XYZ file of C-alpha atoms in Angstrom:
375
model
C -25.687 -24.347 -1.117
C -24.407 -24.097 2.394
C -23.965 -20.065 2.451
C -24.995 -16.802 0.515
C -21.194 -15.742 -0.473
C -18.211 -17.562 -0.126
C -15.586 -14.733 0.084
C -12.078 -15.962 -0.552
C -9.740 -13.669 1.256
C -9.967 -11.713 4.511
C -7.947 -8.146 3.466
C -10.330 -5.366 3.630
C -11.895 -5.859 0.500
C -13.198 -9.064 1.285
C -13.456 -8.134 5.351
C -15.455 -4.498 3.886
C -17.826 -7.019 1.661
C -18.256 -9.564 4.165
C -19.774 -7.105 6.423
C -21.909 -5.338 4.133
C -23.362 -9.101 2.856
C -24.090 -9.662 6.730
C -25.379 -6.922 7.449
C -27.723 -7.835 4.355
C -28.678 -10.957 6.378
C -26.775 -12.925 3.975
C -24.908 -16.180 5.001
C -21.063 -15.859 4.114
C -17.742 -17.638 4.640
C -14.463 -16.063 5.089
C -11.394 -18.091 3.747
C -7.851 -17.022 3.684
C -4.601 -18.879 3.005
C -2.803 -17.518 5.774
C -2.983 -18.236 8.647
C -4.794 -14.812 9.862
C -6.967 -12.226 9.142
C -6.324 -8.662 7.805
C -4.461 -9.697 4.756
C -1.563 -7.412 4.301
C -2.674 -4.819 6.564
C -2.387 -7.314 9.506
C -0.481 -6.116 12.688
C 0.699 -8.117 15.019
C 1.847 -7.410 18.838
C 5.808 -7.502 19.923
C 6.517 -6.227 23.076
C 3.707 -3.908 23.076
C 4.153 -2.517 19.504
C 1.993 -3.581 16.673
C 4.125 -4.684 14.023
C 2.808 -3.998 10.361
C 3.892 -7.509 9.399
C 3.578 -6.348 5.207
C 4.550 -2.614 5.122
C 3.608 0.186 6.786
C 0.109 1.325 6.152
C -0.945 4.553 7.033
C -4.810 5.293 6.631
C -5.463 8.587 4.752
C -8.661 10.154 2.909
C -10.343 13.433 1.954
C -13.273 10.694 1.405
C -15.875 11.201 4.205
C -18.353 8.322 3.436
C -15.168 5.788 3.923
C -13.916 8.028 6.973
C -17.584 7.629 8.560
C -18.148 3.799 7.782
C -14.119 2.558 9.287
C -14.905 4.908 12.482
C -17.628 2.319 13.078
C -15.146 -0.473 13.815
C -12.114 1.108 15.340
C -11.112 4.137 16.462
C -8.118 6.177 15.091
C -5.611 7.871 16.221
C -4.519 11.316 15.082
C -1.079 9.967 13.160
C 0.185 12.526 10.374
C 2.513 10.752 8.096
C 5.793 13.070 7.969
C 9.065 10.710 6.621
C 12.277 11.683 6.737
C 14.650 11.277 3.374
C 18.251 9.950 4.202
C 20.930 10.304 1.418
C 24.315 9.413 2.862
C 23.477 10.942 6.094
C 22.318 14.389 4.875
C 18.598 14.213 6.142
C 15.477 16.421 4.160
C 11.914 16.049 4.672
C 9.308 14.409 2.742
C 7.341 15.266 0.512
C 9.120 18.185 -1.197
C 8.504 21.426 0.909
C 10.339 24.683 2.033
C 11.911 22.679 4.837
C 13.787 20.197 1.758
C 14.579 23.267 0.186
C 15.678 25.166 2.650
C 18.230 22.135 3.344
C 19.144 21.703 -0.462
C 19.749 25.411 -1.403
C 19.386 27.342 1.640
C 16.167 29.026 0.287
C 13.832 30.843 2.480
C 10.851 32.185 1.023
C 8.247 30.000 -1.358
C 9.805 32.477 -4.110
C 13.342 31.720 -3.779
C 12.228 28.336 -3.952
C 10.153 28.529 -6.807
C 12.567 30.544 -8.930
C 14.748 27.415 -7.816
C 13.115 24.711 -9.424
C 11.974 26.549 -12.345
C 16.056 27.588 -13.629
C 16.691 23.518 -13.017
C 13.329 22.381 -14.982
C 15.121 24.378 -18.169
C 17.576 21.328 -18.530
C 14.790 19.209 -20.320
C 13.853 20.260 -23.416
C 10.851 19.338 -25.539
C 9.026 16.072 -24.121
C 10.742 13.286 -21.619
C 11.255 10.402 -22.503
C 12.003 8.402 -19.488
C 11.710 8.755 -15.710
C 14.503 10.764 -15.182
C 13.328 13.358 -17.628
C 10.411 13.425 -16.609
C 11.227 14.218 -12.601
C 13.736 16.715 -14.006
C 11.009 18.378 -16.095
C 9.243 18.684 -12.670
C 11.366 19.651 -9.728
C 14.496 19.723 -11.509
C 18.554 17.880 -11.629
C 19.503 18.798 -7.753
C 16.137 17.027 -5.977
C 16.085 14.192 -8.734
C 19.706 13.414 -7.989
C 18.995 13.272 -4.640
C 15.829 11.981 -3.189
C 13.898 9.945 -6.200
C 16.951 8.989 -8.118
C 18.199 6.423 -5.770
C 15.353 5.387 -4.120
C 13.295 4.667 -7.621
C 16.339 2.304 -8.876
C 15.839 0.609 -6.114
C 12.072 0.246 -6.393
C 12.038 -1.176 -9.813
C 15.454 -2.618 -9.555
C 16.065 -0.600 -13.687
C 17.803 2.530 -14.171
C 15.840 5.305 -14.620
C 16.429 6.115 -17.569
C 15.459 2.853 -18.883
C 11.759 3.657 -16.794
C 8.669 4.934 -18.366
C 8.049 8.477 -17.656
C 4.321 7.832 -16.906
C 5.382 6.200 -13.491
C 5.725 10.042 -12.003
C 2.883 11.947 -13.829
C 3.719 14.069 -10.986
C 5.454 15.048 -8.126
C 4.159 16.850 -4.852
C 5.564 20.101 -4.447
C 4.833 22.461 -1.562
C 6.093 25.829 -1.402
C 4.993 26.140 2.227
C 6.744 24.635 6.131
C 4.535 21.713 5.495
C 5.702 18.012 6.616
C 2.067 16.147 6.325
C 2.699 13.430 3.179
C -1.158 12.945 2.295
C -2.044 16.346 3.286
C -5.651 14.536 3.637
C -8.635 15.238 5.641
C -8.768 12.481 7.718
C -5.766 10.035 8.487
C -4.608 8.135 11.451
C -3.699 4.475 12.179
C -6.198 2.454 14.292
C -6.147 2.077 17.853
C -4.899 -1.300 18.735
C -3.959 -2.119 15.070
C -5.482 -3.002 12.062
C -6.188 -6.610 13.083
C -8.774 -5.196 14.885
C -10.211 -3.369 12.891
C -10.509 -6.104 10.655
C -11.732 -8.184 13.484
C -14.216 -6.241 14.255
C -15.665 -6.134 10.375
C -15.932 -9.730 10.422
C -17.540 -10.181 13.748
C -20.452 -12.635 13.528
C -18.903 -14.058 10.518
C -17.462 -17.597 9.961
C -13.564 -17.470 9.225
C -11.770 -20.365 7.991
C -7.717 -19.675 7.932
C -5.035 -21.478 6.244
C -7.590 -22.785 3.561
C -6.209 -22.198 0.226
C -9.200 -22.039 -2.127
C -7.407 -22.746 -5.624
C -5.546 -26.153 -3.859
C -9.256 -27.152 -2.452
C -11.197 -25.617 -4.958
C -13.691 -28.994 -5.529
C -14.777 -28.669 -2.015
C -15.520 -24.727 -2.076
C -16.526 -23.441 -5.550
C -20.118 -25.131 -4.372
C -20.978 -24.315 -1.516
C -21.908 -20.755 -2.079
C -24.437 -19.198 -4.228
C -21.809 -16.834 -5.281
C -17.683 -16.018 -4.757
C -16.021 -13.290 -3.955
C -12.124 -13.696 -4.941
C -9.799 -11.477 -3.780
C -6.759 -13.316 -5.234
C -4.093 -13.347 -8.215
C -6.807 -13.324 -10.895
C -4.033 -15.274 -13.239
C -3.715 -17.862 -10.828
C -7.416 -17.839 -10.440
C -7.401 -19.355 -13.836
C -4.518 -21.353 -13.642
C -2.256 -18.892 -15.659
C -3.562 -20.029 -18.764
C -2.708 -16.878 -20.554
C 0.345 -16.542 -19.135
C 1.483 -14.987 -16.051
C 1.039 -10.795 -14.870
C 4.005 -9.460 -13.315
C 4.463 -7.228 -9.935
C 7.389 -5.928 -7.482
C 7.628 -7.643 -4.295
C 8.846 -6.642 -1.195
C 10.953 -8.211 1.566
C 11.532 -7.594 5.225
C 14.025 -7.754 7.476
C 12.826 -7.087 11.106
C 14.381 -6.689 14.227
C 13.736 -6.161 17.889
C 15.483 -3.897 19.379
C 16.806 -3.345 22.916
C 16.239 0.483 23.083
C 13.769 2.919 23.946
C 14.471 5.033 19.799
C 15.580 3.990 16.809
C 15.535 6.221 14.607
C 12.843 8.967 16.045
C 10.580 8.885 12.753
C 7.726 6.023 11.784
C 9.500 6.015 8.228
C 12.914 6.835 6.955
C 13.909 6.383 3.156
C 17.478 5.821 1.986
C 17.587 7.491 -1.474
C 20.398 6.756 -1.955
C 21.784 3.943 -4.327
C 24.203 2.075 -2.053
C 22.051 1.659 0.890
C 20.676 -1.802 -0.401
C 17.239 -1.004 1.531
C 14.266 1.280 0.296
C 13.412 2.593 4.265
C 13.285 1.552 7.650
C 10.157 1.789 9.944
C 9.731 2.259 13.112
C 6.432 0.888 13.881
C 5.941 2.296 17.547
C 5.869 5.873 16.175
C 2.937 5.335 14.402
C 1.400 5.133 17.797
C 3.619 7.824 19.772
C 5.844 5.288 21.613
C 3.099 4.309 23.766
C 1.453 1.193 24.713
C -2.854 1.757 24.430
C -2.284 2.938 28.576
C -0.130 5.436 27.377
C 2.999 4.111 29.242
C 6.480 4.703 27.351
C 7.201 1.491 25.666
C 11.007 0.409 26.292
C 12.074 -1.671 23.504
C 11.496 -0.826 19.793
C 10.686 -2.307 16.575
C 11.911 -2.249 13.179
C 12.051 -3.339 9.982
C 14.200 -3.068 6.618
C 12.317 -2.969 3.119
C 14.201 -4.153 0.516
C 12.530 -4.323 -3.147
C 12.715 -7.037 -5.349
C 11.461 -8.493 -8.530
C 8.758 -10.838 -7.996
C 8.122 -14.610 -9.004
C 5.781 -17.138 -8.131
C 5.942 -17.799 -4.350
C 6.712 -14.298 -3.354
C 4.420 -12.273 -2.159
C 3.042 -9.837 -4.845
C 2.916 -6.117 -4.186
C 2.714 -3.291 -6.948
C 1.525 -3.996 -10.513
C 3.570 -3.410 -13.035
C 0.932 -1.460 -15.119
C 2.932 -1.432 -18.228
C 1.488 -1.852 -21.723
C 2.157 -6.078 -21.591
C 0.958 -6.481 -18.485
C -2.224 -4.183 -19.269
C -3.174 -6.494 -22.317
C -3.157 -9.251 -20.369
C -4.803 -8.510 -17.773
C -7.572 -7.177 -19.878
C -7.227 -10.699 -21.422
C -8.226 -12.162 -18.090
C -10.542 -9.690 -17.165
C -12.444 -11.123 -20.314
C -12.377 -14.384 -18.895
C -13.620 -13.247 -15.591
C -16.582 -11.740 -17.126
C -18.168 -14.956 -18.577
C -18.261 -16.718 -14.818
C -21.684 -15.786 -13.272
C -21.318 -16.721 -9.761
C -17.833 -15.241 -9.350
C -16.671 -11.661 -8.330
C -13.038 -10.388 -8.391
C -12.132 -7.450 -6.758
C -9.428 -6.275 -4.667
C -6.193 -5.657 -5.690
C -5.078 -8.559 -6.637
C -8.335 -9.513 -8.484
C -8.257 -6.539 -10.369
C -4.670 -6.193 -10.825
C -4.211 -2.989 -9.158
C -2.831 -0.770 -6.851
C -5.021 0.692 -4.235
C -4.813 3.241 -1.301
C -7.035 1.417 1.717
C -9.382 4.194 1.522
C -10.152 3.484 -2.380
C -10.245 -0.299 -1.506
C -12.867 0.204 1.006
C -14.971 2.857 -1.205
C -14.931 0.052 -4.434
C -16.055 -2.989 -1.561
C -18.816 -0.872 -0.657
C -19.774 -0.028 -4.070
C -19.179 -3.875 -5.266
C -21.332 -4.916 -1.930
C -23.890 -2.648 -2.578
C -24.816 -3.184 -6.124
C -24.248 -7.123 -5.735
C -26.730 -7.191 -2.768
C -29.152 -5.291 -5.336
C -29.140 -7.983 -7.638
C -29.333 -10.645 -5.693
C -32.378 -9.511 -3.975
C -33.849 -8.764 -7.851
């Protein structure tokens, strides 16, 4: 055994676990099938702009332990996520707040807005049978039609009447003029990009890129006492029980010779006819400036297209319906039989986690695992 831990995947979960293991004096090897570290939080510098290659990532948390931890490895700016919704050229503030309601109905006071929503919610009687009824029962017909329906149908590739109600358990409605989407105590973007954050987490740790563990399993599964696996759990078992389903995302990136394309980091296109779900303009995550505070003359935009996942695509969002949840439980039972393999991260546990939750779970797993290791 050359290592105490082999960590498969250099995303946030793997990098945090690796950092904790190394801090505890363990010998760690990190491998990744991609040619870069960072998993889906990887950022690539283009014309001075840190481009979020796998979709926008905005760090937000109410967990002070996690916030203090990440700030040891990166300095965060003060970015606040305030997306804009574009419905056929009409622009609305997100999340749903007083600016949204004023644009939608001309109301000015929270009392007027609440009365309008309460009136429209009455359309649904009894328990909502699908996502459309659930959304209308929460925010009314007007907001559903303009700001939820088209966007959701593009995301899931299905009509809202054919989607289960539980997908939208609640919708944030704020009777204030507050455009802060996450409303978290701590939020921002790591200055220098997420790649720099992950580099700092992995400092002093051996990393091998372009290594596909599953294709080179015989050469790697016996070089460490324990394996932390953060890839898809069904792929680890060669899909022997079946294939878990995901939604995927495709990106079309464009470098534009202009200083400003849309004036905001994220604009959601909520009509059904526009093929993309949103456009991200990456420079605005760092206020359109380089590390020296100079204005950047060019801009990079990414159009996002939601798609059905198939083998070979990047899996993004697990389809947490009854069929897939049952299948994951079967794979989890298989995983429990392995004494030397730990499954973690969003793919290893078939879960969609925000970044702060991913980090919190990695810290918890590392603490538990390292205690066990030493005993």
